[in-house]
Amino acid sequence: MPSPNLSWRDYHAATKHSLESLRRSSQGLDWANMPDPFRHYEGVPVLDLPADPPVPRAPAIEVLNGLSGGTRASDGAAFLSQLLFYSASISASKLVPSTGYRYALRVNPSSGNLHPTEFHFLTRGVQDWPDGLYHYRPSSHMAEQRALGAREITLGRSDAPIVFVLTSIAWREAWKYGERAYRYCLHDIGHAWQSLALAARAMGCEAVEIREFPDDEVARDCRLNADEWPMLIIEIRGRPVPLREPDLCETVWYGGQANQLSAETIEYPLIEAIHNATKVIRPGVSTQPSREGRGQIKLGEPASSERTFGAVVRTRRSALDFVGGAPSISLAQLSAILPAEGSHFIQLYLYAHRVDGLAPGVYRLWPGHAEVEQIQPGDQRVAAAGLSLGQALAGNACAAFSMIGDLESAFRAHGDRGYRYVHFEAGAIGQRLYLAAHALGLGATGIGAFYDDEVHRYLNITPEQGQVVYHFAIGYPVMDTRLNA
Ligand SMILES: Cc1cc2nc3c(=O)[nH]c(=O)nc-3n(C[C@H](O)[C@H](O)[C@H](O)COP(=O)(O)O)c2cc1C
């Protein structure tokens, strides 16, 4: 049993990949016990979200750079339908030819396509839509009404007309990834957060995230099933939200019976322990956003693209691999893909394989100045693939990335809860990389599997400087014959 005082350091160290840890954990998957990727709260009214909501037409690249779009949705159902269709819905399917098994893919990516994140939302005073608490049902693009009336549901004291609560079902990920799965749940929340925030912006609204809230109180407020943990609250506001006066009626609870996801749920004590450790909110010493530095190479003018936000989101996929012999990407494309602003806790390292104007090598990105600094010259294809647990896609890409998280600063600022925030940020950056790459006609893949300490040795960084929390790759995707087959 892990110590009751387990800290983020213990959890992180215990869930690092190494040759030895992989040898120890090389057991097969129990397919018969695979958790259902869809949660339903049974026995509650289910409200239709209109099909084929309008496409957000603002160019995706510009939305990523802060442009606010608009919406033609004039009532609550149409507004919510559009928001969810472009942030959380099913967008494609794949068929395994040998078994005939077909499975759904969503607009947001998820490690192993296991989708630990659930979307709940509270509405108050949204036109032609009853105030209440809802759970989004992606399998049929509908809203399960868990409560009618929202007066008594406080959700961290937010007064926004629409308030999302993103929850994690850790068992869904742990079924495949064991104790390391908590990291992936956090990444997933980061992806879902950006998915929602960018869809809101493409519709002309603002999304404000609330990371600090009393977890147990919010779980009680939403009457979540015990296997669902609230992780992030996101308020949606802005003029395009169609409004009316809120109802003042008392809340009527339907609640609903959560479906059982698999025959047996296996306990993962380290996940329980890190989750409990990160529930505690402790005021700390706030830190400067990521360190300052300069590089020798200017990224220059970013490439542009007119592809609409709607089209990019609906066609986003993870590349299974990249075409190793394909052409390079331009520096302008790279410049458009990389985040224009520094993040609080993440620093990006780039393994440039085929980028015009950048000699093959490892580079550190200094976003404040749109510059990169070479820290290692030479061909990085074998190293990038090797560090990513031998996954060829990190070597066949045009560019691969290590996201280095400043876990120590996060801890100083937020206690163990900071561990969540670093991973949320990494997932959020990943989501933006996906959309930017797709806007430019390229492919992308998030990579959660890497040899942690090998990455640190290779990049010559100490734990005090940061630790690797996510990998990523961008390039020309190989054809995926299973897609929509
Ligand atoms: C946090 C995270 C980690 C991932 N890790 C890997 C990985 O190590 N290797 C890989 O090939 N794909 C990885 N993926 C991609 C998922 O497998 C992919 O998102 C999922 O199969 C769904 O496919 P889609 O993105 O096309 O919807 C990862 C995705 C996320 C969000």
XYZ file of C-alpha atoms and ligand atoms in Angstrom:
516
model
C 0.000 0.000 0.000
C 1.335 3.493 -0.771
C 1.978 5.764 2.174
C -1.044 7.875 3.164
C 1.291 10.873 2.783
C 2.240 10.078 -0.792
C 3.427 13.172 -2.641
C 3.496 13.988 -6.341
C 7.231 13.141 -6.280
C 6.544 9.585 -5.088
C 3.807 9.071 -7.644
C 5.828 10.517 -10.496
C 8.918 8.469 -9.659
C 6.882 5.263 -9.252
C 5.202 5.658 -12.654
C 8.270 6.386 -14.787
C 8.865 4.125 -17.739
C 12.209 2.350 -17.926
C 13.288 -0.897 -19.569
C 13.034 -2.506 -16.148
C 9.542 -1.137 -15.348
C 8.234 -2.311 -18.719
C 9.630 -5.783 -18.183
C 7.923 -5.960 -14.796
C 4.559 -4.821 -16.108
C 4.370 -6.746 -19.358
C 1.057 -8.476 -18.780
C -1.680 -8.648 -21.406
C -4.958 -6.756 -21.455
C -8.148 -8.301 -20.142
C -10.369 -7.546 -23.128
C -13.433 -9.137 -21.550
C -13.216 -6.567 -18.758
C -12.541 -3.505 -20.939
C -14.460 -0.514 -19.515
C -17.292 0.918 -21.583
C -16.030 4.200 -23.101
C -19.512 5.700 -22.668
C -21.083 6.666 -19.369
C -24.860 6.899 -19.192
C -26.929 8.065 -16.272
C -29.962 5.819 -16.822
C -33.555 6.700 -15.947
C -33.359 10.462 -16.470
C -35.028 12.641 -19.125
C -32.809 12.886 -22.206
C -32.908 16.113 -24.207
C -32.169 16.279 -27.897
C -29.355 18.435 -29.168
C -30.257 19.412 -32.743
C -28.316 17.551 -35.430
C -25.971 19.298 -37.855
C -25.306 22.480 -35.917
C -23.771 25.314 -37.954
C -20.053 25.119 -38.731
C -17.882 27.695 -36.912
C -16.392 29.416 -39.957
C -13.522 31.412 -38.448
C -10.125 30.129 -39.671
C -8.774 27.642 -37.107
C -5.314 29.220 -37.075
C -6.807 32.583 -36.215
C -8.986 31.127 -33.471
C -5.829 29.581 -32.008
C -4.240 33.028 -32.141
C -7.097 34.625 -30.220
C -9.673 35.565 -32.875
C -13.214 35.354 -31.570
C -15.775 34.026 -34.084
C -19.581 34.058 -33.956
C -22.561 31.740 -33.989
C -25.926 31.609 -35.714
C -27.428 29.577 -32.859
C -30.393 31.543 -31.575
C -31.687 29.239 -28.859
C -30.170 27.227 -26.044
C -30.456 23.784 -27.633
C -28.798 24.962 -30.857
C -26.053 26.779 -28.920
C -25.257 23.796 -26.687
C -25.410 21.458 -29.654
C -22.861 23.511 -31.564
C -20.574 23.888 -28.553
C -20.551 20.154 -27.809
C -20.446 19.038 -31.444
C -17.168 20.948 -31.839
C -15.628 20.023 -28.490
C -16.692 16.557 -27.344
C -18.700 14.621 -29.914
C -18.064 11.541 -32.039
C -16.517 12.489 -35.380
C -15.448 9.218 -37.055
C -15.199 5.480 -36.611
C -12.693 2.757 -37.310
C -13.216 -0.859 -38.305
C -10.875 -3.701 -37.381
C -11.163 -5.879 -40.536
C -10.064 -9.125 -38.883
C -12.787 -9.019 -36.215
C -15.415 -6.701 -37.724
C -15.227 -4.639 -34.524
C -16.128 -0.978 -35.110
C -15.374 1.750 -32.620
C -16.016 5.464 -32.338
C -13.496 8.310 -32.388
C -14.162 11.760 -31.031
C -13.142 15.302 -31.829
C -10.850 15.269 -28.791
C -8.009 12.741 -28.693
C -7.452 10.349 -25.807
C -4.665 7.944 -24.914
C -5.672 4.495 -26.082
C -8.992 6.053 -27.262
C -10.259 5.233 -23.771
C -11.753 8.672 -23.018
C -11.627 8.999 -19.237
C -13.143 12.511 -19.387
C -16.879 13.112 -18.967
C -18.583 16.451 -19.646
C -21.234 17.632 -17.152
C -22.763 21.098 -17.387
C -25.053 23.358 -15.424
C -27.255 25.861 -17.236
C -28.975 28.905 -15.759
C -31.125 31.273 -17.777
C -30.282 29.844 -21.204
C -33.063 30.605 -23.667
C -35.543 27.807 -24.468
C -33.535 25.360 -22.390
C -34.542 24.292 -18.862
C -32.186 25.336 -16.067
C -30.532 22.266 -14.644
C -27.589 19.937 -14.441
C -26.785 17.784 -17.476
C -24.408 15.071 -18.519
C -23.375 14.985 -22.171
C -24.043 11.681 -23.909
C -21.648 11.625 -26.884
C -22.909 8.242 -28.163
C -26.141 9.921 -29.343
C -25.245 13.652 -29.038
C -27.866 14.224 -26.334
C -28.023 15.741 -22.870
C -29.063 13.658 -19.873
C -30.977 15.872 -17.486
C -29.767 14.894 -14.027
C -31.482 17.793 -12.259
C -34.152 20.296 -13.249
C -33.507 23.736 -11.784
C -30.077 24.964 -10.775
C -30.712 27.260 -7.829
C -29.151 25.069 -5.146
C -26.208 23.830 -7.206
C -23.284 26.136 -6.497
C -20.304 24.626 -8.374
C -17.497 26.615 -6.850
C -19.833 29.655 -6.568
C -19.820 30.337 -10.300
C -22.637 32.545 -11.635
C -21.995 31.954 -15.363
C -24.995 30.868 -17.506
C -23.195 27.668 -18.543
C -20.719 25.933 -16.262
C -18.953 22.735 -17.264
C -17.523 20.233 -14.817
C -15.009 17.939 -16.475
C -14.602 14.671 -14.593
C -12.165 11.771 -14.894
C -12.958 8.079 -14.666
C -9.464 6.841 -13.906
C -10.394 3.156 -14.187
C -10.986 3.569 -17.933
C -7.330 4.477 -18.428
C -5.930 2.299 -15.663
C -7.426 -0.796 -17.330
C -4.718 -0.395 -19.983
C -2.002 1.766 -18.480
C -2.025 0.741 -14.796
C -0.751 3.208 -12.206
C 0.695 5.578 -14.871
C -2.873 6.212 -16.054
C -3.472 9.165 -13.726
C -1.008 11.174 -15.813
C -3.046 10.395 -18.945
C -6.299 11.357 -17.226
C -4.741 14.758 -16.499
C -3.536 15.170 -20.099
C -7.007 14.224 -21.258
C -8.533 16.958 -19.119
C -6.049 19.428 -20.662
C -7.116 18.375 -24.172
C -10.815 18.562 -23.259
C -10.346 21.987 -21.633
C -8.790 23.442 -24.795
C -11.314 21.643 -26.969
C -14.104 23.397 -25.102
C -12.341 26.750 -24.734
C -11.473 26.961 -28.431
C -14.962 25.906 -29.555
C -16.386 28.610 -27.278
C -14.007 31.181 -28.765
C -14.844 30.104 -32.324
C -18.474 30.856 -31.374
C -17.599 34.275 -29.930
C -17.676 33.316 -26.222
C -15.150 33.210 -23.427
C -14.246 30.148 -21.409
C -12.756 30.701 -17.971
C -11.262 27.752 -16.153
C -11.466 27.259 -12.373
C -8.824 24.819 -11.160
C -9.180 25.378 -7.427
C -12.435 24.133 -5.959
C -13.397 21.783 -3.131
C -13.401 18.473 -4.987
C -15.640 16.527 -2.614
C -18.198 19.326 -2.403
C -18.426 19.602 -6.209
C -18.730 15.808 -6.499
C -21.615 15.922 -3.986
C -23.187 18.927 -5.719
C -23.257 17.018 -9.006
C -24.123 13.685 -7.347
C -21.351 12.091 -9.361
C -20.993 8.355 -9.372
C -18.137 7.313 -7.061
C -15.870 6.395 -10.008
C -16.024 9.965 -11.430
C -13.788 12.680 -10.041
C -14.285 16.389 -10.752
C -11.063 17.822 -12.196
C -11.791 21.164 -13.855
C -14.633 23.682 -13.900
C -15.059 25.840 -16.991
C -17.425 28.808 -17.210
C -18.853 29.767 -20.590
C -19.904 33.390 -20.925
C -20.357 36.028 -23.565
C -22.903 37.847 -25.676
C -23.591 34.958 -28.104
C -25.022 32.793 -25.255
C -28.809 33.175 -25.811
C -30.201 34.264 -22.445
C -33.461 34.685 -20.514
C -34.187 35.219 -16.815
C -33.089 32.196 -14.700
C -35.862 29.999 -13.224
C -36.264 30.400 -9.509
C -37.845 27.002 -8.961
C -36.393 24.503 -6.528
C -34.101 21.853 -7.913
C -35.772 18.531 -8.736
C -33.259 15.716 -8.774
C -33.493 12.797 -11.186
C -29.877 11.782 -10.613
C -30.008 8.624 -12.656
C -28.236 5.311 -12.290
C -24.695 5.366 -13.631
C -23.994 2.419 -15.930
C -21.426 -0.118 -14.750
C -18.403 0.223 -17.023
C -16.999 -3.297 -16.676
C -17.671 -6.503 -14.785
C -14.835 -5.864 -12.350
C -13.049 -2.667 -11.353
C -9.452 -3.180 -10.316
C -8.055 -0.878 -7.647
C -4.921 1.125 -8.303
C -3.699 2.321 -4.896
C -1.162 4.805 -6.277
C -3.858 6.490 -8.353
C -6.160 6.768 -5.355
C -3.265 8.164 -3.303
C -2.106 10.784 -5.842
C -5.695 11.848 -6.426
C -6.196 12.361 -2.686
C -2.886 14.227 -2.411
C -3.879 16.593 -5.234
C -7.287 17.332 -3.683
C -5.663 19.541 -1.087
C -5.630 23.256 -1.936
C -2.748 25.029 -0.293
C -1.794 28.634 -0.942
C 1.839 28.758 -2.043
C 4.430 31.023 -3.540
C 3.433 32.047 -7.023
C 6.055 31.775 -9.688
C 7.018 33.559 -12.854
C 5.755 31.927 -16.018
C 8.382 29.768 -17.705
C 11.985 30.890 -17.723
C 13.289 33.531 -20.090
C 15.905 32.846 -22.704
C 16.951 33.596 -26.265
C 17.872 31.438 -29.241
C 20.027 32.087 -32.280
C 17.309 31.272 -34.822
C 14.238 33.412 -35.440
C 11.145 31.453 -36.389
C 9.907 34.231 -38.637
C 6.489 34.865 -40.156
C 4.004 32.060 -39.455
C 2.234 30.358 -42.375
C -1.463 31.139 -42.766
C -4.429 28.907 -43.518
C -8.086 29.556 -44.293
C -9.347 26.139 -43.127
C -12.315 26.759 -40.884
C -12.292 25.863 -37.218
C -15.275 23.576 -37.814
C -13.591 21.604 -40.608
C -10.312 21.263 -38.726
C -11.936 20.038 -35.516
C -14.161 17.507 -37.251
C -11.279 15.997 -39.261
C -8.604 15.978 -36.536
C -7.066 12.534 -36.082
C -3.983 11.001 -34.519
C -1.551 9.764 -37.136
C -0.651 6.102 -36.606
C 2.747 6.846 -38.142
C 4.292 9.419 -40.447
C 5.797 9.050 -43.925
C 9.516 8.998 -43.150
C 10.589 9.887 -46.696
C 8.054 12.702 -47.136
C 9.142 16.303 -47.787
C 10.109 18.743 -45.068
C 7.821 21.243 -43.425
C 8.731 24.895 -43.777
C 9.940 27.100 -40.952
C 6.814 29.199 -41.534
C 4.630 26.120 -40.922
C 6.573 25.286 -37.774
C 6.245 28.878 -36.652
C 2.444 28.725 -37.105
C 2.212 25.447 -35.190
C 4.333 26.372 -32.179
C 2.637 28.243 -29.339
C 3.156 31.988 -29.702
C 3.160 32.539 -25.964
C 5.081 30.875 -23.170
C 3.076 28.698 -20.840
C 3.329 28.774 -17.088
C 4.951 25.440 -16.434
C 5.912 23.868 -19.766
C 9.001 24.348 -21.866
C 9.109 22.795 -25.324
C 12.106 20.947 -26.740
C 12.012 20.204 -30.440
C 13.654 17.308 -32.273
C 13.899 18.755 -35.798
C 14.106 15.952 -38.358
C 12.907 17.635 -41.555
C 12.285 21.365 -41.191
C 13.513 23.686 -43.979
C 15.915 26.206 -42.527
C 16.612 24.222 -39.353
C 19.531 21.820 -39.389
C 18.603 18.463 -37.840
C 19.108 18.716 -34.093
C 17.486 19.334 -30.729
C 16.256 22.855 -30.047
C 14.744 24.657 -27.101
C 11.846 26.965 -27.893
C 11.747 30.503 -26.489
C 8.218 31.551 -27.440
C 8.430 35.065 -26.010
C 10.892 35.971 -28.761
C 9.731 33.416 -31.368
C 13.244 31.952 -31.330
C 14.786 28.521 -31.026
C 18.124 27.674 -29.500
C 20.074 24.697 -30.742
C 21.232 22.521 -27.879
C 22.367 19.462 -29.825
C 23.228 19.121 -33.525
C 22.732 16.058 -35.733
C 20.167 13.507 -36.834
C 17.658 12.887 -34.010
C 15.380 10.309 -35.625
C 16.648 7.262 -33.773
C 16.874 9.159 -30.491
C 13.352 10.637 -30.726
C 11.801 7.256 -31.558
C 13.903 5.467 -28.933
C 12.992 7.930 -26.190
C 9.297 7.578 -27.103
C 9.394 3.913 -26.094
C 10.643 2.899 -29.528
C 7.591 4.286 -31.345
C 8.616 4.828 -34.969
C 6.257 7.765 -35.434
C 8.495 10.055 -33.345
C 11.364 9.385 -35.781
C 9.321 9.469 -39.004
C 7.683 12.794 -38.116
C 9.088 16.080 -39.444
C 9.332 17.333 -35.874
C 8.911 15.690 -32.482
C 8.650 17.367 -29.096
C 9.382 16.801 -25.431
C 7.273 18.922 -23.095
C 9.297 19.590 -19.969
C 7.181 20.429 -16.939
C 8.433 22.632 -14.147
C 6.937 20.374 -11.489
C 8.928 21.941 -8.664
C 7.598 25.470 -9.324
C 4.097 24.083 -9.657
C 4.518 22.435 -6.271
C 5.839 25.628 -4.690
C 2.875 27.564 -6.081
C 0.047 25.079 -5.542
C 1.260 22.202 -3.385
C 0.651 18.691 -4.758
C -2.347 20.016 -6.692
C 0.171 21.752 -8.970
C 0.942 18.284 -10.370
C -2.471 18.354 -12.028
C -1.935 21.806 -13.500
C 1.349 20.951 -15.214
C -0.313 18.025 -16.981
C -3.421 20.063 -17.832
C -1.116 22.595 -19.485
C 0.711 19.885 -21.416
C -2.591 18.460 -22.685
C -3.801 21.930 -23.604
C -0.636 22.601 -25.618
C -1.075 19.220 -27.267
C -4.626 20.074 -28.313
C -3.438 23.317 -29.884
C -0.617 21.506 -31.701
C -3.135 19.016 -33.112
C -5.411 21.734 -34.467
C -2.620 23.939 -35.825
C -1.007 20.982 -37.630
C -4.346 19.962 -39.153
C -5.122 23.542 -40.202
C -1.916 23.402 -42.277
C -2.768 20.030 -43.823
C -0.346 18.058 -41.628
C -0.921 15.254 -39.134
C -0.101 15.018 -35.444
C -0.019 12.555 -32.536
C 0.216 13.015 -28.796
C 2.636 10.558 -27.168
C 2.216 9.707 -23.511
C 4.750 6.862 -23.510
C 8.425 7.745 -23.057
C 11.426 6.684 -21.008
C 11.302 9.492 -18.461
C 14.823 9.541 -17.096
C 16.383 8.727 -20.470
C 14.765 11.894 -21.809
C 16.277 13.885 -18.938
C 19.714 12.421 -19.560
C 19.460 13.044 -23.288
C 18.377 16.649 -22.883
C 20.798 17.155 -20.013
C 18.209 18.488 -17.584
C 18.007 17.987 -13.831
C 14.697 17.334 -11.999
C 14.952 20.854 -10.546
C 14.940 22.256 -14.081
C 11.988 20.122 -15.063
C 10.778 16.670 -15.962
C 9.279 15.314 -19.144
C 5.482 15.125 -19.011
C 4.372 14.660 -22.645
C 5.744 13.943 -26.102
C 4.303 14.978 -29.430
C 4.990 14.486 -33.146
C 4.000 16.323 -36.323
C 4.449 15.357 -39.958
C 2.817 13.775 -43.008
C 0.506 10.997 -41.763
C 0.474 7.531 -43.325
C -2.887 6.392 -44.659
C -5.128 4.765 -42.063
C -7.148 2.109 -43.884
C -9.324 1.382 -40.835
C -10.684 4.932 -40.696
C -14.425 5.175 -41.504
C -14.082 1.875 -43.376
C -2.384 11.895 -23.601
C -2.291 11.108 -24.883
C -1.284 10.181 -25.039
C -1.179 9.458 -26.238
N -0.127 8.592 -26.401
C 0.035 7.959 -27.583
C 1.185 7.150 -27.818
O 2.065 7.001 -26.951
N 1.306 6.556 -29.049
C 0.363 6.712 -30.044
O 0.519 6.156 -31.141
N -0.748 7.480 -29.830
C -0.918 8.107 -28.645
N -2.007 8.916 -28.441
C -3.027 9.056 -29.495
C -4.271 8.209 -29.162
O -3.974 6.862 -29.370
C -5.460 8.670 -30.012
O -5.837 9.961 -29.575
C -6.646 7.732 -29.886
O -6.369 6.480 -30.436
C -7.869 8.307 -30.574
O -7.613 8.581 -31.919
P -7.864 10.021 -32.511
O -6.905 10.956 -31.840
O -7.606 9.871 -33.986
O -9.272 10.403 -32.182
C -2.125 9.651 -27.275
C -3.147 10.595 -27.100
C -3.228 11.319 -25.920
C -4.318 12.337 -25.772
